Coordinates of N, CA and C in Angstrom, one line a residue:
X1 N 84.2 82.9 117.3 CA 84.7 83.5 115.9 C 85.9 83.2 115.5
X2 N 86.4 82.6 114.6 CA 87.5 82.4 114.0 C 88.4 83.3 113.8
X3 N 89.9 83.3 114.1 CA 90.8 84.4 113.8 C 90.9 84.7 112.3
X4 N 90.6 84.0 111.4 CA 90.4 84.6 110.0 C 89.4 85.2 109.7
X5 N 88.1 84.8 110.2 CA 86.8 85.7 110.0 C 86.9 87.1 111.1
X6 N 87.7 87.2 112.0 CA 88.0 88.4 112.8 C 88.9 89.4 112.0
X7 N 90.1 88.6 111.4 CA 90.9 89.4 110.6 C 90.5 90.1 109.6
X8 N 89.4 89.3 108.7 CA 88.7 89.7 107.7 C 87.8 91.1 108.0
X9 N 87.2 90.7 109.1 CA 86.3 91.9 109.6 C 87.0 93.3 110.2
X10 N 88.2 92.8 110.8 CA 89.0 94.2 111.1 C 89.4 94.7 110.0
X11 N 89.9 94.1 109.0 CA 90.5 94.7 107.8 C 89.3 95.5 107.0
X12 N 88.0 94.9 107.1 CA 87.1 95.6 106.4 C 86.8 96.9 107.3
X13 N 86.8 96.7 108.4 CA 86.6 98.1 109.6 C 87.7 99.2 109.2
X14 N 88.9 98.8 108.8 CA 89.9 99.5 108.6 C 89.7 100.3 107.5
X15 N 89.3 99.6 106.3 CA 88.9 100.3 105.1 C 87.7 101.2 105.2
X16 N 86.7 100.9 105.9 CA 85.4 101.8 106.0 C 86.0 103.0 106.9
X17 N 86.6 102.8 108.1 CA 87.1 103.9 108.9 C 88.1 104.9 108.3
X18 N 88.9 104.3 107.4 CA 89.8 104.9 106.6 C 89.5 105.9 105.4
X19 N 88.2 105.4 104.8 CA 87.6 106.0 103.7 C 87.2 107.4 103.9
X20 N 86.5 107.9 105.0 CA 86.3 109.3 105.0 C 87.6 110.1 105.4
X21 N 88.6 109.5 105.6 CA 89.7 110.6 106.0 C 90.1 111.3 104.8
X22 N 90.5 110.7 103.5 CA 91.0 111.7 102.5 C 89.8 112.8 101.9
X23 N 88.7 112.0 102.1 CA 87.7 113.1 101.8 C 87.4 114.3 102.4
X24 N 87.6 114.1 104.0 CA 87.2 115.2 104.8 C 88.6 116.2 104.9
X25 N 89.8 115.5 104.8 CA 91.0 116.6 104.6 C 91.1 117.1 103.4
X26 N 90.7 116.7 102.3 CA 90.6 117.1 100.9 C 89.7 118.1 100.9
X27 N 88.5 118.4 101.3 CA 87.5 119.2 101.4 C 88.1 120.4 102.3
X28 N 89.0 119.9 103.4 CA 89.5 121.0 104.3 C 90.5 121.9 103.6
X29 N 91.1 121.4 102.5 CA 92.0 122.1 101.7 C 91.5 123.2 101.1
X30 N 89.8 123.1 100.9 CA 89.4 124.4 100.1 C 89.3 125.4 101.1
X31 N 89.5 125.4 102.4 CA 89.7 126.5 103.4 C 91.0 126.6 104.1
X32 N 91.8 125.7 103.8 CA 93.1 125.6 104.3 C 94.2 125.4 103.4
X33 N 95.3 125.9 103.5 CA 96.5 125.9 102.8 C 97.8 125.4 103.6
X34 N 97.6 124.7 104.5 CA 98.7 124.0 105.6 C 99.6 123.1 104.6
X35 N 100.9 123.0 104.5 CA 101.6 122.0 103.7 C 101.5 120.7 104.6
X36 N 101.4 120.6 105.9 CA 101.1 119.8 106.7 C 99.9 118.7 106.2
X37 N 98.7 119.7 106.2 CA 97.5 119.3 105.8 C 97.5 118.7 104.3
X38 N 98.0 119.4 103.3 CA 98.0 118.7 101.9 C 99.2 117.3 102.0
X39 N 100.4 117.3 102.9 CA 100.9 116.3 102.9 C 100.1 115.1 103.4
X40 N 99.1 115.5 104.5 CA 98.3 114.4 105.1 C 97.3 113.8 104.2
X41 N 96.8 114.7 103.3 CA 95.8 114.1 102.4 C 96.6 113.2 101.3
X42 N 97.7 113.5 100.8 CA 98.2 112.5 100.0 C 98.6 111.3 101.0
X43 N 99.0 111.3 102.1 CA 99.3 110.1 102.9 C 98.0 109.3 102.8
X44 N 97.2 109.9 103.4 CA 95.9 109.3 103.9 C 95.2 108.7 102.6
X45 N 95.4 109.2 101.2 CA 95.0 108.6 100.2 C 95.8 107.3 99.6
X46 N 97.1 107.4 100.0 CA 98.1 106.3 99.7 C 97.8 105.2 100.7
X47 N 97.5 105.5 101.9 CA 97.4 104.6 102.9 C 95.9 103.7 102.8
X48 N 94.9 104.4 102.3 CA 93.5 103.9 101.9 C 93.8 102.9 100.9
X49 N 94.6 103.2 99.9 CA 94.5 102.0 98.8 C 95.6 101.0 99.2
X50 N 96.3 101.2 100.0 CA 97.0 100.0 100.6 C 96.4 99.3 101.4
X51 N 95.5 99.8 102.2 CA 94.6 99.1 103.1 C 93.5 98.1 102.4
X52 N 93.2 98.8 101.2 CA 92.0 98.1 100.3 C 92.7 96.7 99.8
X53 N 94.0 97.1 99.3 CA 94.8 96.0 98.6 C 94.9 95.1 99.4
X54 N 95.3 95.2 100.8 CA 95.6 94.3 101.7 C 94.2 93.4 102.0
X55 N 93.1 94.3 102.2 CA 91.8 93.5 102.5 C 91.6 92.4 101.1
X56 N 91.8 92.9 100.0 CA 91.4 92.0 98.8 C 92.5 90.9 99.0
X57 N 93.6 91.3 99.0 CA 94.5 89.9 99.0 C 94.4 89.0 100.2
X58 N 94.0 89.5 101.3 CA 93.6 88.7 102.7 C 92.4 87.6 102.3
X59 N 91.5 88.3 101.6 CA 90.4 87.4 101.3 C 90.7 86.4 100.2
X60 N 91.6 86.9 99.5 CA 92.1 85.7 98.7 C 92.8 84.7 99.4
X61 N 93.7 85.1 100.6 CA 94.6 84.1 101.3 C 93.7 83.3 102.1
X62 N 92.5 83.5 102.7 CA 92.0 82.8 103.5 C 90.9 81.9 103.0
X63 N 90.8 81.9 101.4 CA 89.8 81.0 100.7 C 90.5 79.7 100.7
X64 N 89.8 78.5 100.9 CA 90.1 77.3 101.0 C 90.0 76.4 99.6
X65 N 90.8 75.6 99.2 CA 90.2 74.8 98.1 C 90.9 75.5 96.9
X66 N 90.3 76.4 96.2 CA 90.5 77.0 94.8 C 91.6 78.3 94.8
X67 N 92.4 78.3 95.7 CA 93.3 79.3 95.9 C 94.6 78.9 95.2
X68 N 94.8 79.8 94.0 CA 96.0 79.7 93.4 C 97.2 80.4 94.0
X69 N 98.2 79.7 94.6 CA 99.1 80.3 95.4 C 100.1 81.3 94.6
X70 N 100.6 80.9 93.4 CA 101.3 81.5 92.6 C 100.6 82.6 92.2
X71 N 99.4 82.7 91.7 CA 98.5 84.1 91.3 C 98.4 84.9 92.6
X72 N 98.1 84.3 93.8 CA 98.1 85.1 95.0 C 99.5 85.9 95.3
X73 N 100.6 85.3 95.1 CA 101.7 85.8 95.3 C 102.2 86.9 94.5
X74 N 101.6 86.6 93.3 CA 102.0 87.5 92.2 C 101.3 89.0 92.3
X75 N 99.9 88.7 92.8 CA 98.8 89.7 92.9 C 99.6 90.5 94.3
X76 N 99.9 89.8 95.0 CA 100.6 90.8 96.2 C 101.7 91.4 96.0
X77 N 102.6 90.9 95.2 CA 103.7 91.6 94.7 C 103.7 92.9 94.1
X78 N 102.6 92.8 93.1 CA 102.3 93.7 92.1 C 101.4 95.1 92.9
X79 N 100.6 94.5 93.7 CA 99.9 95.4 94.6 C 100.8 96.3 95.5
X80 N 101.7 95.6 96.3 CA 102.5 96.3 97.2 C 103.6 97.0 96.4
X81 N 104.3 96.8 95.3 CA 105.1 97.5 94.3 C 104.1 98.8 94.1
X82 N 103.0 98.5 93.6 CA 102.3 99.9 93.0 C 102.2 100.8 94.0
X83 N 101.7 100.3 95.3 CA 101.1 101.3 96.4 C 102.6 101.8 96.8
X84 N 103.8 101.0 96.8 CA 105.0 101.5 97.4 C 105.6 102.7 96.4
X85 N 105.3 102.5 95.0 CA 105.9 103.4 94.0 C 105.1 104.8 94.3
X86 N 103.6 104.5 94.7 CA 103.0 106.0 94.7 C 103.3 106.6 95.9
X87 N 103.5 105.8 97.1 CA 103.9 106.7 98.1 C 105.3 107.4 98.1
X88 N 106.2 106.7 97.1 CA 107.5 107.5 97.1 C 107.2 108.6 96.2
X89 N 106.4 108.7 95.3 CA 106.2 109.8 94.4 C 105.5 110.9 95.0
X90 N 104.4 110.4 96.1 CA 103.6 111.5 96.9 C 104.6 112.0 97.8
X91 N 105.4 111.3 98.4 CA 106.2 111.8 99.4 C 107.3 112.7 98.8
X92 N 108.1 112.5 97.8 CA 109.0 113.3 97.1 C 108.2 114.6 96.7
X93 N 106.9 114.6 96.2 CA 106.1 115.6 95.7 C 105.9 116.7 97.0
X94 N 105.5 116.1 98.0 CA 105.4 116.9 99.3 C 106.6 117.5 99.8
X95 N 107.7 117.0 99.7 CA 109.0 117.6 100.0 C 109.2 118.8 99.1
X96 N 108.9 118.7 98.0 CA 109.3 119.8 97.0 C 108.3 120.9 97.3
X97 N 106.9 120.5 97.6 CA 106.1 121.5 97.6 C 106.2 122.3 99.1
X98 N 106.7 121.5 99.9 CA 107.0 122.2 101.4 C 108.1 123.4 101.1
X99 N 109.3 122.7 100.6 CA 110.5 123.7 100.3 C 110.2 124.9 99.3
X100 N 108.9 124.6 98.4 CA 108.6 125.8 97.4 C 107.7 126.8 98.1
X101 N 107.0 126.2 99.2 CA 105.8 127.1 99.8 C 106.3 128.4 100.6
X102 N 105.7 129.6 99.8 CA 106.0 130.6 100.7 C 104.9 131.5 101.4
X103 N 103.6 130.4 101.5 CA 102.3 131.0 101.8 C 102.4 131.1 103.4
X104 N 102.1 132.1 104.0 CA 102.3 132.3 105.5 C 100.8 132.4 106.1
X105 N 99.7 132.6 105.3 CA 98.4 132.3 105.7 C 98.0 130.9 105.3
X106 N 97.8 129.9 106.4 CA 97.4 128.7 106.3 C 96.0 128.3 106.2
X107 N 95.2 129.4 106.3 CA 93.5 129.3 106.4 C 93.1 128.4 107.4
X108 N 92.1 127.7 107.3 CA 91.5 127.0 108.2 C 91.8 125.4 108.2
X109 N 92.6 125.1 109.4 CA 93.1 123.7 109.5 C 92.5 122.8 110.4
X110 N 91.1 123.4 110.8 CA 90.2 122.3 111.8 C 89.9 121.3 111.3
X111 N 89.3 121.1 110.0 CA 89.0 119.7 109.3 C 90.1 118.9 109.5
X112 N 91.4 119.1 109.1 CA 92.6 118.3 109.2 C 93.0 117.9 110.6
X113 N 92.9 119.1 111.4 CA 93.3 118.9 112.7 C 92.3 117.7 113.6
X114 N 90.9 117.8 113.0 CA 89.9 116.8 113.8 C 90.2 115.5 113.3
X115 N 90.7 115.2 112.1 CA 90.7 114.1 111.5 C 92.0 113.4 112.0
X116 N 93.2 114.1 112.3 CA 94.4 114.1 112.8 C 94.2 113.3 114.2
X117 N 93.4 114.1 115.0 CA 93.2 113.5 116.4 C 92.4 112.2 116.4
X118 N 91.4 112.4 115.6 CA 90.5 111.0 115.6 C 91.4 109.7 115.1
X119 N 92.3 110.0 114.2 CA 93.4 109.1 113.7 C 94.2 108.4 114.8
X120 N 94.6 109.3 115.7 CA 95.6 108.9 116.7 C 95.0 107.9 117.6
X121 N 93.7 108.3 117.8 CA 92.8 107.3 118.8 C 92.5 105.9 117.9
X122 N 92.1 106.1 116.9 CA 91.5 104.8 115.8 C 92.7 104.0 115.6
X123 N 93.7 104.6 115.0 CA 94.8 104.0 114.6 C 95.7 103.2 115.7
X124 N 95.7 103.6 116.9 CA 96.3 103.1 118.1 C 95.4 101.8 118.3
X125 N 94.0 102.2 118.2 CA 93.2 100.8 118.7 C 93.4 99.7 117.5
X126 N 93.5 100.2 116.5 CA 93.8 99.2 115.2 C 95.0 98.5 115.3
X127 N 96.0 99.2 115.7 CA 97.4 99.0 116.1 C 97.6 97.6 117.1
X128 N 96.9 97.9 118.1 CA 96.6 96.8 118.9 C 96.0 95.6 118.6
X129 N 94.8 96.0 118.0 CA 93.9 94.7 117.5 C 94.7 93.9 116.5
X130 N 95.3 94.4 115.4 CA 96.3 93.7 114.6 C 97.5 92.9 115.3
X131 N 97.9 93.6 116.2 CA 99.0 92.9 117.0 C 98.6 91.6 117.6
X132 N 97.3 91.9 118.2 CA 96.8 90.6 119.2 C 96.3 89.7 118.0
X133 N 95.8 90.0 117.0 CA 95.4 89.0 115.9 C 96.7 88.1 115.5
X134 N 97.7 88.9 115.1 CA 98.9 88.2 114.6 C 99.4 87.3 115.6
X135 N 99.3 87.6 116.9 CA 99.9 86.8 117.9 C 99.0 85.5 117.9
X136 N 97.9 85.7 117.9 CA 96.9 84.3 118.0 C 97.2 83.4 116.9
X137 N 97.1 84.0 115.6 CA 97.3 83.3 114.5 C 98.2 84.0 113.7
X138 N 99.7 83.9 113.6 CA 100.6 84.6 112.9 C 100.1 84.7 111.1
X139 N 100.1 85.8 110.7 CA 99.9 86.0 109.3 C 100.5 87.2 108.6
X140 N 101.2 87.1 107.7 CA 102.1 88.3 107.1 C 101.2 89.3 106.8
X141 N 100.1 89.4 106.3 CA 99.3 90.6 106.1 C 98.8 91.4 107.5
X142 N 98.5 90.6 108.1 CA 98.1 91.0 109.5 C 99.4 91.9 110.2
X143 N 100.4 90.9 110.2 CA 101.9 91.7 110.8 C 102.1 92.9 110.1
X144 N 101.9 93.1 108.6 CA 102.0 94.4 108.2 C 101.2 95.5 108.7
X145 N 99.7 95.0 108.7 CA 98.8 96.1 109.1 C 99.1 96.6 110.6
X146 N 99.8 95.6 111.4 CA 100.1 96.0 112.7 C 101.0 97.1 112.7
X147 N 102.2 96.8 111.7 CA 103.4 97.8 111.5 C 102.9 99.0 111.1
X148 N 102.0 99.0 110.1 CA 101.3 100.0 109.3 C 100.6 101.1 110.1
X149 N 99.7 100.6 110.9 CA 98.9 101.2 112.0 C 99.6 101.8 113.0
X150 N 100.9 101.3 113.8 CA 101.8 101.8 114.4 C 102.4 103.0 114.0
X151 N 102.9 103.0 112.6 CA 103.4 104.2 112.2 C 102.4 105.2 112.0
X152 N 101.2 105.0 111.3 CA 100.1 105.8 111.2 C 99.7 106.4 112.6
X153 N 99.5 105.9 113.5 CA 99.5 106.5 115.1 C 100.6 107.4 115.2
X154 N 101.8 107.2 115.1 CA 102.8 108.0 115.3 C 102.8 109.4 114.6
X155 N 102.5 109.1 113.2 CA 102.6 110.2 112.3 C 101.4 111.1 112.4
X156 N 100.3 110.4 113.0 CA 99.1 111.4 113.2 C 99.4 112.2 114.5
X157 N 100.1 111.7 115.5 CA 100.5 112.4 116.4 C 101.3 113.7 116.0
X158 N 102.4 113.4 115.1 CA 103.0 114.5 114.7 C 102.2 115.5 113.9
X159 N 101.4 115.3 113.0 CA 100.2 116.1 112.1 C 99.4 116.7 113.3
X160 N 99.0 116.1 114.4 CA 98.1 116.8 115.4 C 98.8 118.1 115.9
X161 N 100.4 117.7 116.2 CA 100.9 118.8 116.9 C 101.1 120.0 116.0
X162 N 101.6 119.6 114.7 CA 101.8 120.7 113.6 C 100.5 121.5 113.5
X163 N 99.5 120.9 113.1 CA 98.2 121.6 112.8 C 97.6 122.3 114.0
X164 N 97.8 121.9 115.2 CA 97.5 122.5 116.4 C 98.1 123.7 116.6
X165 N 99.4 123.8 116.4 CA 100.4 125.0 116.3 C 99.9 125.9 115.4
X166 N 99.5 125.6 114.2 CA 98.7 126.5 113.1 C 97.7 127.2 113.6
X167 N 96.6 126.3 114.2 CA 95.4 126.8 114.6 C 95.3 127.7 115.8
X168 N 96.3 127.4 116.8 CA 96.6 128.2 117.7 C 97.1 129.5 117.4
X169 N 98.2 129.4 116.7 CA 99.0 130.8 116.2 C 99.2 130.9 114.9
X170 N 98.2 131.0 114.1 CA 98.6 131.2 112.6 C 99.2 132.4 112.1
X171 N 100.1 132.1 111.3 CA 101.1 133.1 111.0 C 102.4 133.4 111.7
X172 N 102.6 132.7 113.1 CA 103.6 132.7 113.8 C 104.9 132.0 113.2
X173 N 106.0 132.5 113.7 CA 107.2 131.7 113.2 C 107.4 130.3 113.5
X174 N 106.9 130.0 114.9 CA 106.6 128.7 115.5 C 106.1 127.8 114.7
X175 N 104.4 128.4 114.6 CA 103.8 127.4 113.7 C 104.0 127.1 112.4
X176 N 104.7 128.2 111.8 CA 105.2 127.9 110.2 C 106.2 126.9 110.0
X177 N 107.1 127.0 111.2 CA 108.2 126.1 111.5 C 107.7 124.5 111.7
X178 N 106.8 124.4 112.7 CA 106.2 123.2 113.1 C 105.5 122.6 111.7
X179 N 104.6 123.6 110.9 CA 103.9 123.0 109.9 C 104.8 122.6 108.9
X180 N 106.1 123.1 108.5 CA 107.0 122.6 107.9 C 107.7 121.4 107.9
X181 N 107.9 121.2 109.4 CA 108.6 120.0 110.0 C 107.6 119.0 109.7
X182 N 106.2 119.2 110.0 CA 105.3 118.3 110.1 C 105.2 117.7 108.7
X183 N 105.1 118.4 107.9 CA 104.9 117.9 106.4 C 106.0 117.0 106.0
X184 N 107.3 117.5 106.4 CA 108.5 116.8 106.0 C 108.4 115.4 106.6
X185 N 108.1 115.4 107.9 CA 108.0 114.1 108.6 C 106.8 113.2 107.8
X186 N 105.8 113.5 107.6 CA 104.8 112.9 106.6 C 105.6 112.6 105.4
X187 N 106.1 113.5 104.7 CA 106.6 112.8 103.5 C 107.8 111.8 103.6
X188 N 108.5 111.9 104.6 CA 109.7 111.0 104.7 C 109.0 109.7 105.2
X189 N 108.0 109.8 105.9 CA 107.2 108.4 106.1 C 106.8 107.7 105.0
X190 N 106.2 108.6 104.1 CA 105.6 108.3 102.9 C 106.6 107.3 102.0
X191 N 107.9 107.9 101.8 CA 109.1 107.6 101.2 C 109.4 106.4 101.8
X192 N 109.6 106.2 103.1 CA 110.4 105.1 103.7 C 109.4 104.0 103.5
X193 N 108.2 104.1 104.0 CA 107.3 103.0 103.6 C 107.2 102.5 102.1
X194 N 107.3 103.3 101.1 CA 107.2 103.2 99.8 C 108.4 102.3 99.5
X195 N 109.6 102.9 99.8 CA 110.8 102.2 99.5 C 110.8 100.6 100.0
X196 N 110.5 100.8 101.2 CA 110.4 99.4 102.1 C 109.5 98.4 101.2
X197 N 108.1 99.1 100.8 CA 107.4 98.1 100.1 C 107.8 97.4 98.9
X198 N 108.4 98.3 97.9 CA 108.9 98.3 96.8 C 110.2 97.1 96.8
X199 N 111.1 97.2 98.0 CA 112.1 96.6 98.1 C 111.8 95.0 98.4
X200 N 110.7 94.9 99.4 CA 110.3 93.8 99.6 C 109.6 93.1 98.8
X201 N 109.1 93.9 97.6 CA 108.4 93.2 96.4 C 109.3 92.6 95.6
X202 N 110.3 93.5 95.5 CA 111.4 92.9 94.5 C 112.2 91.9 95.0
X203 N 112.6 91.9 96.3 CA 113.1 90.8 97.0 C 112.6 89.4 96.9
X204 N 111.3 89.3 97.0 CA 110.4 88.1 96.9 C 110.4 87.7 95.3
X205 N 110.7 88.7 94.5 CA 110.6 88.3 93.1 C 111.9 87.3 92.8
X206 N 112.9 87.9 93.3 CA 114.2 87.3 92.9 C 114.7 86.0 94.0
X207 N 113.8 86.0 95.0 CA 114.0 84.7 95.7 C 113.7 83.4 95.2

């Protein structure tokens, strides 16, 4: 199997495996009110859109013959800027929500915790897979996905620790602080990725 087909199938698997995340975490919010869990829902929704965009752009990239380079580059810049802006807005919203939150009863965080644990495992696998594919046949989209999944695995680790503390000791000062710190880390990650995506899009336009 060629590297292009493997890359396409890996991106498709990323979309399929990332799709249930926002839904499960969103449904979990009906039972839980953890600020980390809310931030995680926003993050996963943003990342899912980013992965879908990457899959579409990659499909255009690997097409032979009728591929319009200028149109492809323009589509990639617009999608990256849009996703980046959405991440920035979502991250800023989560920071404000965390600072304003006064709820000590976090409810049931098990759905969000389960998704976070599975996320650590799946994202680490995809991180290694994209890194291997990019080394075999360098591609900008695959390189970005490797970077994205490395960050996703690290953030999911932070989310797991925060939600686990809430599940073990709900209402305790330690779990409250860890929950707030967890949501701030997720929000900071969103803003950082968003600013970087927008900056790279603008830089490519001015080049």
